[in-house]
């Protein structure tokens, strides 16, 4: 029933990957409120169901749950086609899934590192490659990658988390350079501190916003087809500062 | 609470090649959908596509020339079977005028093939880019709708491939229920793989044409009433912007076949070279660039100016008689290539209601006024006469139709939708009908109302028989029947 289309009343379609909590859940709610049909993907079935049920209350659009583990890469091409068929199209894809595992200052744990790279980077590549290929042929579409300000520099507390997000940033930038000329927009979202489970591992926090505020800002980036956006916006200043701290100072800092 | 269906999240096995994915545009350019497009050249190729659809759990929509204004050939996220490469003429008998063609043969190829032998297609569309398969699926009409009926009346037989791969031969005597439903069945029962049609004998490459310029809607109707008995073609153009006493003013072209002997040199006029439409306008502007000159006038003010100029010119030239080639008279829409691009990036849609003759004048008056009230006058309206026929989903009736082109932009869409709702009500109240080839705005309840539950049930029963797994679908099908 979601594949019914009226030519003069287009209803936008989106996929949100990592929709069971935090920014992904909030973005799903926001998009559904704005009238989108959203395929909401996450690993945890119960949380996902709750998110979709809550989002669908009195909403203009509709969230449809799909249980999926982003590290099951081989299932992605078929699932991507299945979803686009079931929801009747695709205008926006948002990759929000991400993990940050607590790593001690002297800890080198490949199992943790691998888990972060697999979810934060390889999962994103597996999904967004599918979307990029499709949007390139469509000559339109919007790809949103939720990365992190943590990807801007390598820091002592989380080398591989930083690296995975840096990899994601560079991948998204390359996609943008490839696809802008095809009419496709690629937005990199760099959240600072957003009040989600991820913050539980953060030692000290400031300028924290709620996931719903973050989702509202991501939606604005979608509407205005922005390229790279810090969320909240004032983190642009932090980003600017981070970028300009010279290495001889940075390696002596303890964050 | 939404239950998560396990089957749903497993992913199906057959992935279709992403490089088959194409953005398919409605002819009017107001909407599009991403479809996996296959272009077979043989019936075996067709069968393979249906097989692929079964394996991948996808539906199949049929596409001919892609000239339907809306979503009639679109099948978003599913397979589109483009028949435009099945273009063989299988048999032609210049003695009897019976021709057998594959579905992708265009009207263009058809008339060019037979004209030299002194034949012309009995029904042609306003563009020659349509395919015979598409024309049959939509049961198209021409400017002689009240005389010749729709194209279905000239189809003697066809072979239909069902989604199972089975081939069924249909005619008025064999599988006649399928015959009368597949013609006009917008590709929902099966795929035509060959069609046999009767052509019409002509004795000259020319038609005798006469012009008139009715000053309002009443005069337009009077003109049609006065001439339907003795002309072969009539088509009216209406200035949809003119108001008040001038409401419904426009011009009209009447045409007659020449009797044997009237043309001193039929050999010459029936030759292809003689029928070619010139490629410059005023011998100056290349036609391929003409749409760019039209672009600035595609707004309410610009069209008002153009319409007035056109009406005045028509008035001055009214009553003129001349000979015109068949191609030049019929294929007005090909006269300016890419004219639709003058409507800009939002494209256009068409709304074409058919209204019984006793209610037509009042209803069309209401329709024109309603469009004006909404600030959405149409920029091209074409007025034609029709008659009833015995095809199941027919749009034909003893009355008139007005085909109206509306410019679409993102901003105009909501207003256009509201306008279409109001127009639907006028048409239904006047016992009118609609035409799927032109539709972008209908809703299931409107289709139910004009076709009637019994007709729809009969069609559904045939669908169940020919395509029980509902493999054949389009966006239009899902929008109006699901």
XYZ file of C-alpha atoms in Angstrom:
737
model
C 0.000 0.000 0.000
C 2.969 2.346 0.436
C 3.769 1.988 -3.247
C 0.619 3.837 -4.306
C 1.621 7.110 -5.938
C -0.380 10.119 -7.041
C 1.449 12.094 -9.713
C 0.510 15.528 -8.364
C 0.763 14.613 -4.688
C 4.260 13.224 -4.341
C 5.031 11.741 -0.942
C 8.726 11.612 -0.151
C 10.339 8.311 0.824
C 13.305 7.786 3.139
C 15.446 5.049 4.629
C 16.879 5.630 8.095
C 19.516 3.122 9.161
C 20.014 2.979 12.906
C 16.515 4.050 13.865
C 15.937 2.306 17.184
C 17.350 4.996 19.449
C 19.024 8.382 19.708
C 19.361 10.584 16.630
C 18.070 7.865 14.274
C 14.842 7.445 16.237
C 14.374 11.189 16.481
C 15.042 11.625 12.751
C 12.501 8.898 11.968
C 9.903 10.697 14.101
C 10.726 14.027 12.451
C 10.490 12.673 8.896
C 7.217 10.892 9.600
C 5.816 14.102 11.080
C 6.814 15.877 7.886
C 4.862 13.364 5.809
C 7.621 10.976 4.749
C 7.190 7.262 4.310
C 10.203 5.978 6.237
C 11.781 2.554 6.179
C 13.266 2.434 9.687
C 16.115 -0.036 10.088
C 17.755 -1.289 13.257
C 19.071 -4.424 14.875
C 16.941 -4.329 18.016
C 13.406 -5.367 17.035
C 11.541 -4.321 20.147
C 12.985 -0.811 20.391
C 12.474 -0.379 16.662
C 8.837 -1.384 16.930
C 8.280 1.078 19.743
C 9.926 3.882 17.785
C 7.758 3.201 14.714
C 4.546 2.830 16.705
C 5.199 6.114 18.503
C 6.174 7.883 15.277
C 3.018 6.750 13.498
C 0.659 8.250 16.057
C -1.215 11.124 14.402
C 1.500 11.533 11.803
C 1.181 12.555 8.174
C 3.644 9.903 7.064
C 4.422 6.373 8.070
C 7.359 4.497 9.582
C 7.829 0.865 8.609
C 10.218 -1.246 10.698
C 12.867 -3.492 9.168
C 15.075 -5.517 11.483
C 18.588 -5.505 10.075
C 22.186 -5.805 11.195
C 24.370 -3.471 9.132
C 27.301 -5.866 9.364
C 25.319 -8.452 7.363
C 26.719 -6.784 4.259
C 25.776 -9.531 1.817
C 22.049 -9.022 2.517
C 22.119 -5.313 1.773
C 21.684 -5.146 -2.042
C 18.591 -7.375 -1.909
C 17.157 -5.617 1.133
C 17.741 -2.211 -0.459
C 15.778 -3.240 -3.553
C 13.091 -4.855 -1.436
C 12.621 -1.701 0.616
C 12.506 0.629 -2.374
C 9.903 -1.676 -3.915
C 7.799 -1.863 -0.754
C 7.854 1.840 0.025
C 7.499 2.752 -3.658
C 10.611 4.827 -4.221
C 13.435 6.607 -2.449
C 14.298 10.286 -2.032
C 16.469 10.347 1.076
C 18.763 7.894 2.813
C 20.209 8.645 6.243
C 22.910 6.460 7.712
C 22.806 7.069 11.456
C 24.025 3.758 12.825
C 27.184 4.075 14.863
C 28.900 2.596 17.878
C 31.488 4.006 20.236
C 32.917 1.439 22.606
C 34.746 2.583 25.751
C 38.485 2.179 25.261
C 41.029 2.698 27.998
C 43.913 5.117 27.431
C 46.345 2.235 27.242
C 44.010 -0.305 25.701
C 44.518 -1.754 22.206
C 41.588 -4.075 21.582
C 41.138 -5.261 18.029
C 37.731 -6.824 18.702
C 36.339 -3.453 19.810
C 38.111 -1.628 17.003
C 36.803 -3.998 14.383
C 33.247 -3.669 15.684
C 33.428 0.123 15.378
C 34.886 0.089 11.872
C 32.313 -2.456 10.735
C 29.318 -0.478 11.918
C 30.513 3.113 11.547
C 32.268 2.796 8.230
C 31.771 -0.453 6.343
C 28.032 -0.532 7.055
C 27.773 3.026 5.794
C 29.676 2.166 2.637
C 27.561 -0.927 1.996
C 24.306 1.032 2.289
C 25.298 4.326 0.737
C 26.932 2.639 -2.272
C 23.534 1.180 -3.094
C 21.863 4.543 -2.679
C 24.571 6.402 -4.612
C 24.258 4.072 -7.579
C 20.500 4.520 -7.619
C 20.511 8.290 -7.112
C 23.141 8.719 -9.814
C 20.798 7.019 -12.263
C 17.834 8.990 -10.977
C 19.651 12.321 -11.292
C 18.263 13.307 -7.905
C 18.308 12.216 -4.262
C 19.779 13.100 -0.904
C 22.341 11.109 1.070
C 22.847 11.970 4.718
C 25.693 10.461 6.675
C 25.687 11.052 10.410
C 29.350 11.124 11.263
C 30.833 12.918 14.264
C 32.989 15.840 15.201
C 35.218 13.060 16.547
C 36.233 12.334 12.971
C 37.937 15.710 12.609
C 41.058 14.787 14.600
C 42.629 11.694 16.119
C 42.555 11.897 19.861
C 44.107 9.861 22.654
C 40.813 8.535 24.023
C 39.339 6.840 20.975
C 41.749 6.227 18.081
C 39.621 3.837 16.050
C 36.302 5.598 16.706
C 37.983 8.766 15.381
C 39.456 6.870 12.469
C 36.127 5.250 11.559
C 34.389 8.622 11.513
C 37.264 10.236 9.609
C 36.949 7.454 7.067
C 33.236 8.092 6.854
C 33.816 11.825 6.380
C 36.238 11.252 3.538
C 33.955 8.690 1.931
C 31.033 11.120 2.102
C 33.149 13.930 0.680
C 34.151 11.725 -2.236
C 30.532 10.734 -2.822
C 29.610 14.421 -2.797
C 32.268 15.230 -5.367
C 31.097 12.354 -7.538
C 27.386 12.975 -7.257
C 26.844 16.734 -7.059
C 27.189 16.936 -10.832
C 24.500 14.244 -11.118
C 22.005 16.280 -9.119
C 22.493 14.364 -5.871
C 23.089 16.081 -2.525
C 25.398 14.511 0.061
C 25.267 15.916 3.576
C 27.774 15.142 6.301
C 26.332 15.666 9.760
C 28.872 16.132 12.544
C 27.159 15.977 15.886
C 28.881 17.293 18.979
C 27.275 16.200 22.229
C 23.782 14.874 21.727
C 21.953 13.384 24.678
C 22.004 9.695 23.626
C 23.388 6.464 25.033
C 26.674 7.279 23.351
C 27.210 10.109 25.798
C 27.403 7.591 28.626
C 31.000 6.956 27.588
C 31.908 10.612 27.373
C 33.928 11.871 30.346
C 32.735 15.440 30.423
C 30.088 17.157 28.338
C 28.965 20.656 27.440
C 26.556 22.282 24.971
C 24.410 19.141 24.977
C 21.216 19.059 22.894
C 18.403 16.519 22.754
C 18.126 14.028 19.871
C 14.935 15.776 18.754
C 16.758 19.091 18.412
C 19.504 17.302 16.499
C 16.881 15.727 14.205
C 15.287 19.123 13.586
C 18.673 20.495 12.551
C 19.326 17.521 10.284
C 15.919 18.049 8.700
C 16.817 21.673 8.074
C 20.042 20.541 6.398
C 17.903 18.280 4.237
C 15.531 21.075 3.244
C 18.342 23.511 2.490
C 20.557 20.891 0.854
C 23.478 21.762 3.096
C 26.821 20.017 2.651
C 28.548 19.736 6.004
C 26.746 20.653 9.176
C 27.807 20.623 12.798
C 24.947 19.749 15.140
C 24.358 21.812 17.213
C 25.476 24.616 14.976
C 27.695 26.284 17.581
C 29.929 23.226 17.418
C 31.146 24.717 14.166
C 33.334 26.851 16.436
C 34.665 23.785 18.209
C 35.301 22.178 14.860
C 37.136 25.265 13.688
C 39.278 25.323 16.787
C 39.989 21.598 16.578
C 41.106 21.896 12.975
C 43.571 24.640 13.823
C 45.262 23.249 16.875
C 48.739 22.458 15.598
C 49.994 18.963 16.171
C 52.815 19.987 18.536
C 50.149 21.299 20.902
C 47.512 18.676 20.194
C 49.758 15.781 21.140
C 50.347 17.330 24.523
C 46.623 17.834 25.260
C 44.752 15.212 27.203
C 41.418 15.014 25.369
C 1.418 -1.851 17.395
C 3.143 -2.787 14.164
C 4.272 -6.351 13.938
C 7.541 -6.927 12.187
C 7.107 -9.519 9.524
C 10.113 -11.838 9.517
C 9.838 -12.510 5.804
C 10.086 -8.820 5.194
C 13.496 -8.296 6.608
C 15.183 -11.299 5.082
C 15.606 -9.849 1.624
C 14.471 -11.647 -1.483
C 16.888 -13.731 -3.473
C 16.829 -12.231 -6.962
C 18.426 -8.804 -7.170
C 17.714 -7.003 -10.427
C 20.736 -5.422 -12.111
C 20.952 -1.789 -10.928
C 22.011 -0.700 -14.419
C 18.509 -1.534 -15.659
C 17.139 1.131 -13.345
C 15.952 4.193 -15.254
C 13.999 7.273 -14.418
C 10.838 6.940 -16.478
C 9.016 10.236 -17.032
C 5.344 10.718 -17.633
C 5.077 12.108 -21.156
C 3.956 15.457 -19.730
C 7.003 15.503 -17.470
C 5.040 16.305 -14.298
C 5.984 13.062 -12.555
C 8.483 10.241 -12.824
C 9.335 6.905 -11.317
C 12.396 4.674 -11.148
C 11.788 1.475 -13.092
C 13.810 -1.521 -14.256
C 13.406 -1.134 -18.005
C 13.700 -4.105 -20.374
C 13.511 -3.734 -24.148
C 13.042 -7.137 -25.726
C 12.978 -7.558 -29.491
C 11.302 -10.958 -29.724
C 8.455 -12.864 -28.080
C 11.041 -15.145 -26.466
C 12.589 -12.024 -24.961
C 9.173 -11.045 -23.644
C 8.712 -14.442 -22.049
C 12.095 -14.132 -20.346
C 11.085 -10.811 -18.802
C 7.906 -12.335 -17.387
C 10.042 -15.190 -16.043
C 12.386 -12.683 -14.400
C 9.391 -10.931 -12.855
C 8.256 -14.192 -11.291
C 11.717 -14.921 -9.891
C 12.226 -11.467 -8.449
C 8.713 -10.951 -7.123
C 8.161 -7.905 -9.246
C 5.281 -6.672 -11.334
C 5.479 -5.761 -15.015
C 4.119 -2.627 -16.657
C 3.846 -2.315 -20.429
C 5.128 0.707 -22.318
C 4.759 1.552 -25.986
C 5.782 4.962 -27.261
C 5.507 6.464 -23.787
C 3.074 9.135 -24.967
C 0.496 8.789 -22.198
C 0.464 12.083 -20.333
C 0.490 10.551 -16.860
C 1.516 7.343 -15.118
C -0.136 4.824 -17.448
C 3.169 3.191 -18.467
C 5.042 3.805 -15.234
C 5.697 0.971 -12.831
C 7.828 2.445 -10.087
C 10.416 0.146 -8.497
C 9.223 -2.672 -10.720
C 9.746 -3.824 -14.284
C 8.761 -1.776 -17.313
C 8.528 -3.786 -20.492
C 9.287 -1.332 -23.270
C 7.842 -2.675 -26.515
C 9.240 0.049 -28.766
C 11.809 -2.346 -30.269
C 9.261 -4.877 -31.459
C 8.766 -3.054 -34.699
C 8.283 -5.615 -37.431
C 5.490 -5.428 -39.939
C 4.471 -9.066 -40.192
C 2.102 -8.962 -43.129
C 0.594 -6.389 -45.509
C -2.006 -6.927 -48.180
C -2.321 -3.826 -50.392
C -5.417 -5.313 -52.067
C -7.518 -5.651 -48.903
C -5.750 -3.119 -46.694
C -5.246 -5.652 -43.900
C -1.977 -5.299 -42.010
C -0.421 -7.343 -39.250
C 2.120 -5.633 -37.024
C 4.130 -6.103 -33.857
C 3.091 -3.875 -30.935
C 6.057 -1.491 -31.180
C 5.265 -0.360 -34.733
C 4.474 3.351 -34.556
C 1.676 5.169 -36.341
C 4.530 6.905 -38.173
C 5.954 3.673 -39.512
C 2.462 2.416 -40.291
C 1.280 5.318 -42.432
C 4.595 5.636 -44.184
C 4.452 1.940 -45.044
C 0.938 1.915 -46.530
C 0.371 5.364 -47.994
C 2.062 4.658 -51.285
C -0.460 1.858 -51.875
C -3.326 4.298 -51.316
C -4.190 3.481 -47.704
C -4.255 5.458 -44.462
C -4.772 4.313 -40.837
C -8.486 4.728 -40.074
C -7.712 6.238 -36.653
C -4.585 8.203 -35.794
C -3.489 10.115 -32.709
C -2.359 13.747 -32.725
C 1.240 12.565 -32.676
C 2.623 9.834 -34.888
C 5.043 8.657 -32.179
C 2.473 6.373 -30.560
C 2.786 2.607 -31.036
C -0.002 0.342 -32.242
C 0.296 -1.711 -29.050
C -0.094 1.409 -26.934
C -2.922 2.705 -29.115
C -4.783 -0.586 -28.688
C -4.126 -0.716 -24.952
C -5.592 2.755 -24.548
C -8.108 2.389 -27.402
C -7.192 5.787 -28.775
C -9.399 7.976 -30.916
C -8.693 10.556 -33.606
C -10.367 13.655 -34.926
C -12.962 11.369 -36.512
C -14.073 9.720 -33.269
C -17.807 10.041 -33.959
C -17.408 8.449 -37.415
C -14.684 5.866 -37.118
C -14.900 5.156 -33.391
C -11.729 4.326 -31.466
C -8.892 2.319 -33.020
C -10.271 -0.873 -31.466
C -13.063 -0.911 -34.021
C -10.481 -1.403 -36.771
C -8.576 -4.182 -35.037
C -9.589 -7.498 -36.538
C -7.610 -9.763 -34.237
C -4.585 -9.896 -31.987
C -2.332 -12.335 -30.172
C -2.015 -11.630 -26.480
C 0.784 -12.986 -24.329
C -0.375 -13.622 -20.774
C 2.122 -13.245 -17.905
C 2.280 -17.044 -17.707
C 3.861 -16.986 -21.183
C 0.764 -18.499 -22.784
C -0.387 -16.888 -26.040
C -4.096 -16.321 -26.665
C -5.585 -15.336 -30.022
C -8.512 -12.951 -29.724
C -11.007 -11.499 -32.179
C -14.691 -10.653 -32.239
C -15.469 -14.344 -32.680
C -12.663 -15.933 -30.658
C -12.232 -15.052 -26.940
C -14.398 -12.065 -27.647
C -14.653 -11.080 -23.959
C -10.873 -10.746 -23.742
C -10.862 -8.986 -27.117
C -13.239 -6.301 -25.880
C -11.457 -5.858 -22.560
C -7.787 -6.003 -23.589
C -8.455 -3.227 -26.088
C -8.711 -0.280 -23.739
C -7.509 -2.490 -20.880
C -4.319 -0.396 -20.470
C -2.060 -3.423 -20.558
C -3.553 -5.137 -17.522
C -4.657 -8.386 -19.171
C -1.697 -9.275 -21.339
C 0.856 -8.043 -23.821
C -0.116 -7.692 -27.476
C 2.465 -9.485 -29.554
C 0.819 -9.048 -32.925
C -2.195 -7.070 -34.080
C -4.176 -7.268 -37.308
C -5.862 -4.082 -38.455
C -8.001 -2.919 -41.344
C -6.684 0.229 -43.073
C -8.770 2.783 -44.923
C -8.603 3.386 -48.674
C -7.703 6.954 -49.708
C -7.578 8.409 -53.213
C -5.271 11.301 -52.549
C -2.504 12.352 -50.181
C -4.557 15.424 -49.464
C -7.566 16.225 -47.351
C -9.863 19.127 -48.212
C -9.785 21.399 -45.161
C -12.095 24.191 -44.140
C -11.643 26.572 -41.226
C -14.076 28.340 -38.964
C -13.749 30.567 -35.899
C -16.710 30.234 -33.513
C -17.073 33.296 -31.275
C -18.183 31.360 -28.182
C -19.040 27.937 -26.874
C -22.581 27.994 -28.287
C -21.273 28.704 -31.783
C -18.691 25.975 -31.364
C -21.412 23.439 -30.595
C -23.584 24.723 -33.440
C -20.695 24.323 -35.831
C -20.145 20.731 -34.758
C -23.872 19.941 -34.954
C -24.118 21.456 -38.416
C -21.174 19.541 -39.850
C -20.913 16.120 -38.230
C -23.012 14.469 -40.905
C -20.940 15.408 -43.900
C -17.343 15.911 -42.736
C -14.814 13.197 -42.029
C -12.809 15.017 -39.395
C -13.566 17.930 -37.078
C -11.346 19.348 -34.390
C -11.852 22.506 -32.386
C -9.408 24.604 -30.445
C -10.740 26.632 -27.528
C -9.228 29.760 -26.017
C -9.655 28.743 -22.384
C -8.740 32.188 -21.116
C -11.539 34.148 -22.857
C -14.367 34.980 -20.460
C -17.968 36.146 -20.439
C -19.625 36.318 -23.854
C -16.441 35.074 -25.475
C -16.239 31.990 -23.259
C -15.411 29.012 -25.412
C -14.323 30.962 -28.480
C -11.722 29.387 -30.668
C -11.268 27.919 -34.082
C -12.141 24.709 -35.826
C -10.784 22.666 -38.683
C -13.038 20.453 -40.762
C -11.619 17.996 -43.249
C -12.950 15.725 -45.977
C -11.425 12.816 -47.863
C -11.094 13.546 -51.560
C -13.238 11.303 -53.782
C -11.528 9.294 -56.565
C -10.535 11.577 -59.400
C -10.525 14.831 -57.418
C -6.769 14.847 -57.063
C -5.198 15.236 -60.513
C -1.981 13.553 -59.427
C -2.580 11.132 -56.531
C 0.684 9.301 -57.271
C 2.553 12.416 -56.283
C 0.469 13.412 -53.270
C 0.546 9.864 -51.899
C 4.335 9.806 -51.984
C 6.250 10.089 -48.739
C 8.291 13.130 -49.747
C 5.110 15.013 -50.411
C 3.836 14.406 -46.896
C 6.922 15.621 -45.068
C 6.259 18.335 -42.541
C 8.625 21.309 -43.179
C 11.417 21.702 -40.661
C 11.396 25.480 -40.337
C 8.670 27.897 -39.362
C 8.135 30.866 -41.707
C 11.086 29.323 -43.528
C 13.209 30.874 -40.808
C 13.105 29.452 -37.305
C 14.265 25.865 -37.103
C 11.410 23.882 -35.607
C 13.685 22.128 -33.156
C 14.305 25.502 -31.483
C 10.719 26.702 -31.619
C 9.826 25.559 -28.093
C 12.366 28.021 -26.704
C 10.486 30.875 -28.348
C 7.257 29.604 -26.813
C 8.701 29.337 -23.326
C 8.198 33.031 -22.311
C 4.518 32.850 -23.242
C 3.707 29.875 -21.083
C 1.951 31.779 -18.318
C -1.553 33.189 -17.914
C -0.683 36.562 -19.472
C 1.458 35.244 -22.314
C -1.044 32.580 -23.282
C -3.845 35.133 -23.162
C -1.942 37.229 -25.727
C -1.163 34.252 -27.942
C -4.723 32.949 -27.738
C -6.177 36.306 -28.718
C -3.776 36.614 -31.637
C -4.589 33.062 -32.665
C -8.340 33.670 -32.418
C -8.168 36.905 -34.410
C -6.039 35.233 -37.062
C -8.555 32.391 -37.177
C -11.403 34.870 -37.481
C -9.692 36.636 -40.374
C -8.967 33.368 -42.137
C -12.369 31.897 -41.311
C -14.119 30.032 -44.083
C -10.887 29.457 -45.918
C -10.694 26.226 -47.920
C -7.504 24.502 -48.886
C -5.914 21.114 -49.379
C -3.573 19.799 -46.763
C -1.604 16.560 -46.626
C -2.787 13.864 -44.242
C 0.396 14.117 -42.173
C 0.180 17.887 -41.794
C -3.493 17.773 -40.839
C -3.295 14.934 -38.331
C 0.001 15.241 -36.563
C -0.296 18.718 -35.166
C 1.514 17.672 -32.004
C 4.592 16.772 -34.068
C 4.563 20.125 -35.797
C 6.755 21.675 -33.118
C 9.208 19.109 -31.759
C 9.597 19.128 -27.985
C 6.798 21.659 -27.558
C 6.164 20.217 -24.129
C 9.485 21.641 -23.012
C 8.029 25.122 -23.402
C 5.994 24.330 -20.276
C 9.200 24.425 -18.255
C 10.725 22.012 -15.773
C 7.448 21.185 -13.982
C 5.905 19.870 -17.184
C 2.216 19.575 -17.909
C -0.700 17.265 -17.335
C -3.800 16.746 -19.389
C -7.365 16.440 -18.187
C -9.783 15.129 -20.801
C -13.397 14.540 -19.818
C -15.971 13.013 -22.180
C -19.535 14.290 -21.785
C -22.821 13.136 -23.401
C -24.045 15.560 -26.050
C -27.169 16.638 -24.181
C -25.139 17.829 -21.151
C -21.962 18.841 -22.935
C -22.441 22.538 -23.606
C -23.426 23.359 -20.052
C -20.813 21.099 -18.473
C -17.935 22.402 -20.618
C -19.017 25.969 -19.844
C -18.871 25.092 -16.135
C -15.509 23.417 -16.581
C -13.944 26.405 -18.349
C -15.312 28.814 -15.740
C -14.134 26.617 -12.870
C -10.591 26.520 -14.286
C -10.606 30.295 -14.592
C -11.914 30.712 -11.054
C -8.971 28.682 -9.745
C -6.542 30.810 -11.721
C -5.547 27.724 -13.682
C -6.838 28.243 -17.218
C -5.451 25.572 -19.480
C -3.052 26.604 -22.199
C -4.265 24.278 -24.922
C -7.747 22.814 -25.187
C -8.829 20.553 -27.972
C -12.467 19.808 -28.623
C -13.663 16.626 -30.319
C -16.804 14.607 -31.100
C -17.197 10.925 -30.151
C -19.580 7.987 -30.251
C -20.170 4.969 -28.004
C -18.464 1.624 -28.639
C -18.615 -1.844 -27.142
C -15.232 -2.042 -25.401
C -15.430 -2.785 -21.693
C -13.480 0.128 -20.225
C -14.276 2.547 -23.001
C -14.167 6.308 -22.702
C -16.369 6.622 -25.791
C -19.897 7.994 -25.620
C -22.322 9.909 -27.799
C -20.931 13.307 -27.021
C -17.894 15.520 -26.861
C -14.510 15.678 -25.192
C -12.297 18.551 -24.229
C -8.601 17.778 -23.809
C -7.015 20.431 -21.613
C -3.304 20.920 -20.980
C -2.370 22.392 -17.613
C 1.041 23.762 -16.779
C 2.388 22.217 -13.603
C 4.842 23.636 -11.099
C 5.468 22.509 -7.532
C 3.497 25.528 -6.353
C 0.529 24.805 -8.611
C 0.156 21.151 -7.687
C -2.118 21.499 -4.621
C -4.422 23.921 -6.443
C -4.487 21.660 -9.485
C -5.515 18.737 -7.291
C -8.379 20.781 -5.809
C -9.410 21.906 -9.287
C -9.406 18.336 -10.567
C -11.708 17.305 -7.672
C -14.189 20.000 -8.692
C -13.977 19.120 -12.372
C -14.496 15.427 -11.540
C -17.743 16.364 -9.784
C -18.966 18.339 -12.809
C -18.127 15.492 -15.169
C -19.763 12.828 -12.999
C -22.894 14.946 -12.568
C -23.096 15.196 -16.374
C -22.697 11.393 -16.758
C -19.276 11.873 -18.253
C -16.312 9.537 -18.623
C -12.517 9.670 -18.478
C -9.557 8.357 -20.401
C -6.592 6.625 -18.754
C -4.049 7.724 -21.373
C -4.554 11.304 -20.289
C -5.015 10.887 -16.583
C -2.891 12.081 -13.682
C -5.512 13.072 -11.129
C -8.347 10.525 -10.937
C -9.183 8.674 -7.728
C -10.625 5.176 -7.284
C -14.037 6.455 -6.209
C -14.365 8.568 -9.381
C -13.445 5.608 -11.577
C -15.946 3.430 -9.691
C -18.606 6.053 -10.267
C -18.163 6.447 -14.007
C -17.369 2.845 -14.947
C -19.867 1.311 -12.523
C -19.266 -1.589 -10.158
C -20.546 -4.169 -12.598
C -18.107 -3.168 -15.324
C -15.238 -3.140 -12.870
C -16.217 -6.570 -11.569
C -16.292 -7.937 -15.092
C -12.860 -6.508 -15.762
C -11.523 -7.902 -12.484
C -12.894 -11.336 -13.360
C -11.007 -11.201 -16.683
C -7.906 -9.993 -14.872
C -8.236 -12.966 -12.531
C -8.474 -15.263 -15.549
C -5.643 -13.790 -17.643
C -3.314 -12.637 -14.868
C -4.265 -14.376 -11.598
C -1.026 -13.392 -9.845
C -1.507 -9.745 -10.778
C 1.864 -9.595 -12.486
C 0.714 -6.821 -14.810
C 0.589 -3.556 -12.903
C 1.377 0.109 -13.364
C 1.370 3.110 -11.083
C -1.991 3.980 -12.631
C -3.384 0.536 -11.840
C -2.318 0.765 -8.187
C -3.615 4.333 -7.953
C -7.076 3.599 -9.341
C -7.830 -0.081 -8.850
C -5.923 -1.136 -5.718
